[in-house]
PDB file of C-alpha atoms in Angstrom:
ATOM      1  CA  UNK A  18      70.280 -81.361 149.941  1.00 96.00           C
ATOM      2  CA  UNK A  19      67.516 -78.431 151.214  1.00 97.00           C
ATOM      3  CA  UNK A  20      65.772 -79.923 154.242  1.00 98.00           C
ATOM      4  CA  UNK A  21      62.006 -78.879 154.413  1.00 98.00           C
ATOM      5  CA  UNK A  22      60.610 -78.633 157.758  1.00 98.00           C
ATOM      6  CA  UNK A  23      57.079 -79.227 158.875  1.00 98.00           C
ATOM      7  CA  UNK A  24      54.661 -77.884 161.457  1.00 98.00           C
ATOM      8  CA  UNK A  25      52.919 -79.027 163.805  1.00 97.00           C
ATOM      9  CA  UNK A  26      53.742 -82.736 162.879  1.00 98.00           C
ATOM     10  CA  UNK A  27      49.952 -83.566 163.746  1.00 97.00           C
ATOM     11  CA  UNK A  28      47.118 -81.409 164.431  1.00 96.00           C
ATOM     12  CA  UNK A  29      43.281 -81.950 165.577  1.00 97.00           C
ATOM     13  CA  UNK A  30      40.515 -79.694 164.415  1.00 96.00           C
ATOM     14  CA  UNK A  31      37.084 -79.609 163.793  1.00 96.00           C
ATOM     15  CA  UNK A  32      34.938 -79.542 160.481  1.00 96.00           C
ATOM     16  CA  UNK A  33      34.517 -75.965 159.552  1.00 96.00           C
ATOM     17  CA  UNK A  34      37.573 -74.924 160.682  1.00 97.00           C
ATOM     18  CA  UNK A  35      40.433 -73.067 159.589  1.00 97.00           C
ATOM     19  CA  UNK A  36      44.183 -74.562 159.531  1.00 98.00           C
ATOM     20  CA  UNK A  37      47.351 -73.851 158.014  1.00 98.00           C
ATOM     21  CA  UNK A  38      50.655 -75.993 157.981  1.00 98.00           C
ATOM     22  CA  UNK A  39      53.462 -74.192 157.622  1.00 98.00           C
ATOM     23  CA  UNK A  40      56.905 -75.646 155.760  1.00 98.00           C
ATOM     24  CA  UNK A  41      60.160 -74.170 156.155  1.00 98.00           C
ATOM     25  CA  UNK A  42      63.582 -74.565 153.453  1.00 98.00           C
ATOM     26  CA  UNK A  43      66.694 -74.814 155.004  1.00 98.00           C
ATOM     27  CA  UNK A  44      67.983 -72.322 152.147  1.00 98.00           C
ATOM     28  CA  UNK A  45      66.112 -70.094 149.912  1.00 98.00           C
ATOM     29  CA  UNK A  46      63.972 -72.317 147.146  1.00 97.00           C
ATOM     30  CA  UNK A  47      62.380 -68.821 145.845  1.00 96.00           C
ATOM     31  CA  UNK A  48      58.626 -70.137 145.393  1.00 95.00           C
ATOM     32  CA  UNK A  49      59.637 -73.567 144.269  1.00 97.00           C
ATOM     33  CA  UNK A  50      56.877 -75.332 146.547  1.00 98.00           C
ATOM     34  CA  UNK A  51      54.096 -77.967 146.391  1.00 98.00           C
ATOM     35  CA  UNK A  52      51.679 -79.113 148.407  1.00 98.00           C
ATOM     36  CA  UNK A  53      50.110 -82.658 148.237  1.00 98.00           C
ATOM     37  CA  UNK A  54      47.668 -84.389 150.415  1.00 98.00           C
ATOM     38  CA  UNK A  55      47.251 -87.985 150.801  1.00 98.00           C
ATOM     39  CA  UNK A  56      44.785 -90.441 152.575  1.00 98.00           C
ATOM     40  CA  UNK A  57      45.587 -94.123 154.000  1.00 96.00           C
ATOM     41  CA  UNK A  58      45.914 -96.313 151.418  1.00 96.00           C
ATOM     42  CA  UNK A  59      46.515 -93.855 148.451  1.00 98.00           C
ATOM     43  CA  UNK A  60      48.938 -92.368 146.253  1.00 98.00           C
ATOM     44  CA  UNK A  61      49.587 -88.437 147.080  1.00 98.00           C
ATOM     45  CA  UNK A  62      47.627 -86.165 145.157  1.00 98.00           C
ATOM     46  CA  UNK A  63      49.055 -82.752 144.247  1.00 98.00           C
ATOM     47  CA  UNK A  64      46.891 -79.328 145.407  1.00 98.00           C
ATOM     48  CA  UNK A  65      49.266 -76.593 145.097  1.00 98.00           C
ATOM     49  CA  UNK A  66      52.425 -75.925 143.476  1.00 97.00           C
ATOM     50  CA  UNK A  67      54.871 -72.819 142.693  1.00 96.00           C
ATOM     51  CA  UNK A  68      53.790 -72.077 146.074  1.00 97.00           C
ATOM     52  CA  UNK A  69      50.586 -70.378 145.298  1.00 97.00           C
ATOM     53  CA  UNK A  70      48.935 -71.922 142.039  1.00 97.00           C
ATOM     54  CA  UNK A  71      45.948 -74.229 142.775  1.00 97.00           C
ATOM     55  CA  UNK A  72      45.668 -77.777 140.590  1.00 97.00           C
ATOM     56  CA  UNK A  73      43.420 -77.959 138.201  1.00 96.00           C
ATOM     57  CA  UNK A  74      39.771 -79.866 140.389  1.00 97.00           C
ATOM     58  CA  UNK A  75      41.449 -78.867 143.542  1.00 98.00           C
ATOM     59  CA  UNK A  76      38.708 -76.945 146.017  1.00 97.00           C
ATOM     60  CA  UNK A  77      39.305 -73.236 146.671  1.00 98.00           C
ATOM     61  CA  UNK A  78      39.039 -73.520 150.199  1.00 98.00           C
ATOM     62  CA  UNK A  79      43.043 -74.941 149.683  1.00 98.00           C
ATOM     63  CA  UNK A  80      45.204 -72.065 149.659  1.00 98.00           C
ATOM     64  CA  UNK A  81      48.953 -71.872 149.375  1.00 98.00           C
ATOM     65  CA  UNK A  82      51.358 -68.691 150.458  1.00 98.00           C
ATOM     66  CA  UNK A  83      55.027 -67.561 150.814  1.00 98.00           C
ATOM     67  CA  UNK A  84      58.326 -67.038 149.196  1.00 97.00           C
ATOM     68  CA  UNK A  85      62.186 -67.757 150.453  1.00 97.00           C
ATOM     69  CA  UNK A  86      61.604 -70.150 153.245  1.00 98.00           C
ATOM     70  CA  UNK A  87      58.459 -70.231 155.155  1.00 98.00           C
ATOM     71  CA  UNK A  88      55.429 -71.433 153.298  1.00 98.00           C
ATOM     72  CA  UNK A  89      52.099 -72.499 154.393  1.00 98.00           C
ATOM     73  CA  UNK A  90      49.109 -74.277 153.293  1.00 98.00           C
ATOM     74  CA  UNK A  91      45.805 -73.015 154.545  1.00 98.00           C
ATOM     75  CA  UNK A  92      41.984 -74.737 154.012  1.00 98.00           C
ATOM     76  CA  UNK A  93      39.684 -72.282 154.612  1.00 96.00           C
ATOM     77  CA  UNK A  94      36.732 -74.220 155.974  1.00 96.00           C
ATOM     78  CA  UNK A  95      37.823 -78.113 157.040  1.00 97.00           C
ATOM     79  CA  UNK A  96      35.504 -80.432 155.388  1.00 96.00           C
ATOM     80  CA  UNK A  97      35.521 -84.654 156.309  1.00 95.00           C
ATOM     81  CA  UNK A  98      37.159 -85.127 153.342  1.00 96.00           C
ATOM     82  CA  UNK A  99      40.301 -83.197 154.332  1.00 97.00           C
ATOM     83  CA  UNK A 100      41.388 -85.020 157.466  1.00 93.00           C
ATOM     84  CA  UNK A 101      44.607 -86.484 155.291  1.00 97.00           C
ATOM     85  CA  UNK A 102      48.434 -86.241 155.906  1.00 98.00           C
ATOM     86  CA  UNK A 103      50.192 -83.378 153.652  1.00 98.00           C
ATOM     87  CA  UNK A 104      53.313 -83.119 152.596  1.00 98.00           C
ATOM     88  CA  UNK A 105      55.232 -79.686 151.071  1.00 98.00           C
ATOM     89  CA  UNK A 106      57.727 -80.768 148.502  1.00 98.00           C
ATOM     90  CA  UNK A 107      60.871 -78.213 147.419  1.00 98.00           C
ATOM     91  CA  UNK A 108      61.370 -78.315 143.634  1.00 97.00           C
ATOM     92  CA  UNK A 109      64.044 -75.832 143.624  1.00 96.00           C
ATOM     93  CA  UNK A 110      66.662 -78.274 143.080  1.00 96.00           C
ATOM     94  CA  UNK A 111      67.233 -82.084 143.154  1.00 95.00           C
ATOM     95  CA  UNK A 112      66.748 -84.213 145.018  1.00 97.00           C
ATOM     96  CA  UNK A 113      63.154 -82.685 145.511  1.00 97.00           C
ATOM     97  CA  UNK A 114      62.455 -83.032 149.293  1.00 98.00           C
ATOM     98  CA  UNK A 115      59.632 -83.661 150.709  1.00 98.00           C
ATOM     99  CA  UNK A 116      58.550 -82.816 154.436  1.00 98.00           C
ATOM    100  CA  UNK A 117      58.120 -85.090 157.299  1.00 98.00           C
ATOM    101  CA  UNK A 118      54.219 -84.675 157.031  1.00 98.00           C
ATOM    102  CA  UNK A 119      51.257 -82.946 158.553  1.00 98.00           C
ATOM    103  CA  UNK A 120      48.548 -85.302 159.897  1.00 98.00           C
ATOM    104  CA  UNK A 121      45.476 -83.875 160.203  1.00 98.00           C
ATOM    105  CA  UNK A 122      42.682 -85.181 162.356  1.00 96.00           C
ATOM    106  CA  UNK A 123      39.657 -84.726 163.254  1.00 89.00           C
ATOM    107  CA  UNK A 124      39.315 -83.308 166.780  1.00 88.00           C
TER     108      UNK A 124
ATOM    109  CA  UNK B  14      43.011 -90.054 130.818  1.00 96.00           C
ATOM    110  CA  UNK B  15      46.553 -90.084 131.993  1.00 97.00           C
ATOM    111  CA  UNK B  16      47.129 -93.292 133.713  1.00 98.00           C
ATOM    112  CA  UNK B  17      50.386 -94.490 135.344  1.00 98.00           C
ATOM    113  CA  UNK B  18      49.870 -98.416 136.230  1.00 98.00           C
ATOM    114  CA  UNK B  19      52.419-100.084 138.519  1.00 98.00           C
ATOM    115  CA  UNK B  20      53.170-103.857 138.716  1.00 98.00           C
ATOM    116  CA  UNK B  21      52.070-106.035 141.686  1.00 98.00           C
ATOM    117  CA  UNK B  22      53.033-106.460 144.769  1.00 98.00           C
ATOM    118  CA  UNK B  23      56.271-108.466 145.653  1.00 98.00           C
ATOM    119  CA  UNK B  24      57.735-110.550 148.477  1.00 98.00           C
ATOM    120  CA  UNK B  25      61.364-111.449 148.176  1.00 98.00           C
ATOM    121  CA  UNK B  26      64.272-112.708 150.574  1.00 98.00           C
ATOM    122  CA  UNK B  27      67.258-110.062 151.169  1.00 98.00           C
ATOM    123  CA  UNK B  28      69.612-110.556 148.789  1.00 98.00           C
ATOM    124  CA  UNK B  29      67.489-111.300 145.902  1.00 98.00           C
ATOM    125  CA  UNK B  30      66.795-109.285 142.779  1.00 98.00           C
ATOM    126  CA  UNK B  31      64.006-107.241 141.890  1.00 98.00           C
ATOM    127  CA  UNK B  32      62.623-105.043 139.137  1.00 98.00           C
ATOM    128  CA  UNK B  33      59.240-103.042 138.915  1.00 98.00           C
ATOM    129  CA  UNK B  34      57.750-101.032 136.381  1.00 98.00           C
ATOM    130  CA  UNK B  35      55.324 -98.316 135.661  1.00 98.00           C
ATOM    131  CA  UNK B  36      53.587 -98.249 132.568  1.00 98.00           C
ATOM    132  CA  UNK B  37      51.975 -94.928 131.030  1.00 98.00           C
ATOM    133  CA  UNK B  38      49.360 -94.368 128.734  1.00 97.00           C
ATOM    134  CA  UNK B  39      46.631 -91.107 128.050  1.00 97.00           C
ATOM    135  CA  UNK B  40      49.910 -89.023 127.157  1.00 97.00           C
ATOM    136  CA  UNK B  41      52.966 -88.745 125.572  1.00 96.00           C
ATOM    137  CA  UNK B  42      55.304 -90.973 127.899  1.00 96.00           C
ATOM    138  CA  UNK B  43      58.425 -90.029 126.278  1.00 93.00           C
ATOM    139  CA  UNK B  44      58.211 -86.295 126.716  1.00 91.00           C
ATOM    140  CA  UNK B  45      57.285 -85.931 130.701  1.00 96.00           C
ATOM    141  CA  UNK B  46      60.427 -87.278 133.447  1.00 97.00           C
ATOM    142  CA  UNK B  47      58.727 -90.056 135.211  1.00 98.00           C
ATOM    143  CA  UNK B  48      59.941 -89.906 138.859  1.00 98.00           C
ATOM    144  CA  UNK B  49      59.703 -92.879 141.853  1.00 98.00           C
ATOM    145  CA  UNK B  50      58.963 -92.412 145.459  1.00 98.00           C
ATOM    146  CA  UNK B  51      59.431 -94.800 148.089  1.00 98.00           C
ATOM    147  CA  UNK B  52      57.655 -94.616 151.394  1.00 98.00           C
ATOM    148  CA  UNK B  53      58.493 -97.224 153.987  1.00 98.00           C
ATOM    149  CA  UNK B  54      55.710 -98.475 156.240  1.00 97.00           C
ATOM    150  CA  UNK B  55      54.066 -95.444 158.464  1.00 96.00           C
ATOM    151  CA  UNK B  56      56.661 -93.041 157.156  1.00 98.00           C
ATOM    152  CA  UNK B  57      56.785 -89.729 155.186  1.00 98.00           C
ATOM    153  CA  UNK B  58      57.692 -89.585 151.417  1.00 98.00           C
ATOM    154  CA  UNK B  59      61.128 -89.605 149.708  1.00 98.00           C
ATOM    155  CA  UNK B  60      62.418 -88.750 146.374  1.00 98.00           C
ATOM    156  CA  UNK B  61      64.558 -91.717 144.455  1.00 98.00           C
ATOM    157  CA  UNK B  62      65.030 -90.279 141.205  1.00 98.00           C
ATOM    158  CA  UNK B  63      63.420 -88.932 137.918  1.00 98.00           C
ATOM    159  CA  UNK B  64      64.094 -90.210 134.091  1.00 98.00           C
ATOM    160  CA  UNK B  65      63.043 -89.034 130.962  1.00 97.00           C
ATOM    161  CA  UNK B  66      62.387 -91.409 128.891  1.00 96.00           C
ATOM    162  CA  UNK B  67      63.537 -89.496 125.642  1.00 94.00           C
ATOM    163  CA  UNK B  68      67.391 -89.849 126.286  1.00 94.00           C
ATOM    164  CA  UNK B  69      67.145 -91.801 129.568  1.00 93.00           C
ATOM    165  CA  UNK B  70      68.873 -88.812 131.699  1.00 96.00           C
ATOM    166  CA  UNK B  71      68.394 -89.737 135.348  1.00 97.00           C
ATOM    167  CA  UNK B  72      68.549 -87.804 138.006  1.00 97.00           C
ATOM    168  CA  UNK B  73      69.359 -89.537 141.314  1.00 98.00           C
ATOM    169  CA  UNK B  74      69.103 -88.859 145.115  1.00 97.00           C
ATOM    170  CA  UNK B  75      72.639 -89.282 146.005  1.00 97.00           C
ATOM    171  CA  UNK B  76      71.118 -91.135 149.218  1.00 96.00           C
ATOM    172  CA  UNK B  77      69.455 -93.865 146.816  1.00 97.00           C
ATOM    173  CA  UNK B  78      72.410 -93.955 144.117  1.00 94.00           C
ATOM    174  CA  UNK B  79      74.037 -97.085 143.998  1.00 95.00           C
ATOM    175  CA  UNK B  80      71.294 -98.673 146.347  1.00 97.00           C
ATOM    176  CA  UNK B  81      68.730 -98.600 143.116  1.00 98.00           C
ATOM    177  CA  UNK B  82      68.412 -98.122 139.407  1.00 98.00           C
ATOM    178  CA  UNK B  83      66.111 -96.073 137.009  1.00 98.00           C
ATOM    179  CA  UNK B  84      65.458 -96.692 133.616  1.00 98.00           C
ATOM    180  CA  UNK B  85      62.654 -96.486 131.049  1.00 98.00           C
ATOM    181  CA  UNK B  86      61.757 -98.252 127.936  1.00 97.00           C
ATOM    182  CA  UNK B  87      60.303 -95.428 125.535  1.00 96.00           C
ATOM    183  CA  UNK B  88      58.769 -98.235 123.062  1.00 96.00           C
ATOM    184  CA  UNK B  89      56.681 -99.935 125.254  1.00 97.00           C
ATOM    185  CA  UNK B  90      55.802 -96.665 127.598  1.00 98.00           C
ATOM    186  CA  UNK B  91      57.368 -97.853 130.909  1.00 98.00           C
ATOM    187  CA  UNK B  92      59.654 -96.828 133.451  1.00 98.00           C
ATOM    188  CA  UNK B  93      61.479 -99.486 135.788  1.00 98.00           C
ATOM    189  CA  UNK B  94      62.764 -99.527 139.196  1.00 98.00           C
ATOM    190  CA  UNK B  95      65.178-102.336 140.093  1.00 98.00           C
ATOM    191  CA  UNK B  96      67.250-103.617 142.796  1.00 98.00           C
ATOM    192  CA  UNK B  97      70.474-105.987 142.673  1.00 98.00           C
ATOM    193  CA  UNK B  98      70.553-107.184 146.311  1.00 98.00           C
ATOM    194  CA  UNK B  99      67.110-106.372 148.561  1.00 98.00           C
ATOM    195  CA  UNK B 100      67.313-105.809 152.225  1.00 98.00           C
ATOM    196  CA  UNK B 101      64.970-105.646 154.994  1.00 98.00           C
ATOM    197  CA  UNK B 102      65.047-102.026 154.963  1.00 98.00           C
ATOM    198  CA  UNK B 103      63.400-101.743 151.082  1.00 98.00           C
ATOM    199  CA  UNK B 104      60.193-102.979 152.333  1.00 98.00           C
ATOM    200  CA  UNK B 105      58.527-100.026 151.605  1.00 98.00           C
ATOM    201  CA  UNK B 106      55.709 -99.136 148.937  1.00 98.00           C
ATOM    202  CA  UNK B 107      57.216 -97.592 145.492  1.00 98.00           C
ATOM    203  CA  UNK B 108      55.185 -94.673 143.751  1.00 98.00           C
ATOM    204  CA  UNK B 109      56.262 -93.816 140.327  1.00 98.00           C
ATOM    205  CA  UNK B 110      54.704 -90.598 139.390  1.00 98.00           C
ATOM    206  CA  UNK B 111      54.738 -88.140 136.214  1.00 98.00           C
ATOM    207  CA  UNK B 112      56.617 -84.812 136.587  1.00 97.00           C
ATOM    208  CA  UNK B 113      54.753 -81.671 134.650  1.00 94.00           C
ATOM    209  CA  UNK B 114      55.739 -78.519 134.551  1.00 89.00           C
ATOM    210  CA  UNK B 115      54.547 -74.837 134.784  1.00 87.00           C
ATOM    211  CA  UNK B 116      55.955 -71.839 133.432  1.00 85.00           C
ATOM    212  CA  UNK B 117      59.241 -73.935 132.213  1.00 81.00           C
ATOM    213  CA  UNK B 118      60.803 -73.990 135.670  1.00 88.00           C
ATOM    214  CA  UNK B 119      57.708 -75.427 137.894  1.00 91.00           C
ATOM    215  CA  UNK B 120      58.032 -79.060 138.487  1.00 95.00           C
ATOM    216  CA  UNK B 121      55.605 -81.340 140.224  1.00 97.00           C
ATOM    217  CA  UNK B 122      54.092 -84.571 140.522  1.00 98.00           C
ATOM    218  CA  UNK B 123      50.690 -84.475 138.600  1.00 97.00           C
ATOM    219  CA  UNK B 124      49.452 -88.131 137.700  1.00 98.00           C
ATOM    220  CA  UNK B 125      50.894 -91.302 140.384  1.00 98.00           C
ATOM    221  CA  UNK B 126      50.926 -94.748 139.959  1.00 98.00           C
ATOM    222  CA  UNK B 127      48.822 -97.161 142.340  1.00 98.00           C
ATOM    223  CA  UNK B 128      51.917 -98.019 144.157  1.00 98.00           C
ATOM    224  CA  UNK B 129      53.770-101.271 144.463  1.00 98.00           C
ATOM    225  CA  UNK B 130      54.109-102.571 147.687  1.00 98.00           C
ATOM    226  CA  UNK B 131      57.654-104.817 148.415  1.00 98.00           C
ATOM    227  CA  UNK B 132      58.387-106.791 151.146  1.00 98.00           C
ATOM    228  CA  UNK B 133      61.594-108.053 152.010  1.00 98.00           C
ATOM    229  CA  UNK B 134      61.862-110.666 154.601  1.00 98.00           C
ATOM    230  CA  UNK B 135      63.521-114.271 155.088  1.00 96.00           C
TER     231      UNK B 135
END
């Protein structure tokens, strides 16, 4: 199974800030990659896959990067709506791993 | 609207039986793999398994084979997730979700479920 890796595991910041998560393969997964973002209480909701390709009603300030084994997610300009937990999930091959999780908080 | 509606919540004793389902409507059920989730309480995500409901070909996490089973019923638009013999350790909320695809080879999880929440305790 490829292992996905995420970092930090929690991280505080500030509306109007800038953050990226990063997520890491164990093996190549080529751009394979999506990113979801869920809130207490709710199902995930997807915001990025093939690594780069935004979902359809998903806010620009999400961006997604990389290729091989280091990804990351990056929102622009936090907004109070953002402070979720994401996850990166590998669809390379199955079974389609998902990372520990990012929480973000607000600092 | 693409919908994915799960069944209720359950409370069972370990060693019981159990079955869930996850019924689609707003698409074509039969032609997207329908995949289940499982996160236990406070914990990350995890993949079980995907089906498509066309020819039933299931794709398991070797971790989960054997500990659950996949299937769908193509007729009535639902996909099931069942369990011979609970333990403790299933208490944990279920996601089903739909599987699209980009560019052929780009799979993710567009539409979820509600989620099903199951307890396991004597």
């Amino acid at each position: 199974d490829i292992q996905m890796t995420q970092s930090p595991s929690s991280l505080s910041a500030s509306v109007g800030d800038r953050v990226t998560i990063t997520c890491r393969a164990s093996q190549t997964i080529t751009n394979y990659l999506n990113w979801y973002q869920q809130k207490p209480g709710k199902a995930p909701k997807v915001l990025i896959y093939a690594s780069s390709s935004l979902q359809s009603g998903v806010p620009s300030r999400f961006s997604g990067g990389g290729s091989g084994t280091d990804f990351t997610l990056t929102i622009s300009s936090l907004q109070p709506e953002d402070f979720a937990t994401y996850y990166c999930q590998q669809s390379y091959s199955t079974p389609r791993t998902f990372g520990q999780g990012t929480k973000l908080e607000i600092k | 609207e693409v919908q994915l509606v799960q069944s209720g919540a359950e409370v069972k004793k370990p060693g019981e039986s159990l079955k869930i389902s996850c019924k689609g409507s707003g698409y074509s059920f039969s032609t997207y793999w329908i995949g289940w989730v499982r996160q236990m309480p406070g914990k990350g995500l995890e993949w079980l398994g995907i089906i498509y409901p066309v020819d039933s070909d299931i794709r398991y996490n070797p971790s989960f084979q054997g500990q659950v089973t996949i299937s769908a019923d193509k007729s009535i638009s639902t996909a099931y997730l069942q369990w011979s013999s609970l333990k403790a350790s299933d208490t944990a909320v279920y996601y089903c979700a739909r599987q699209n695809f980009w560019n052929n080879y780009y799979y993710y999880f567009d539409y979820w479920g509600q989620g099903t929440l199951v307890t396991v305790s004597s």
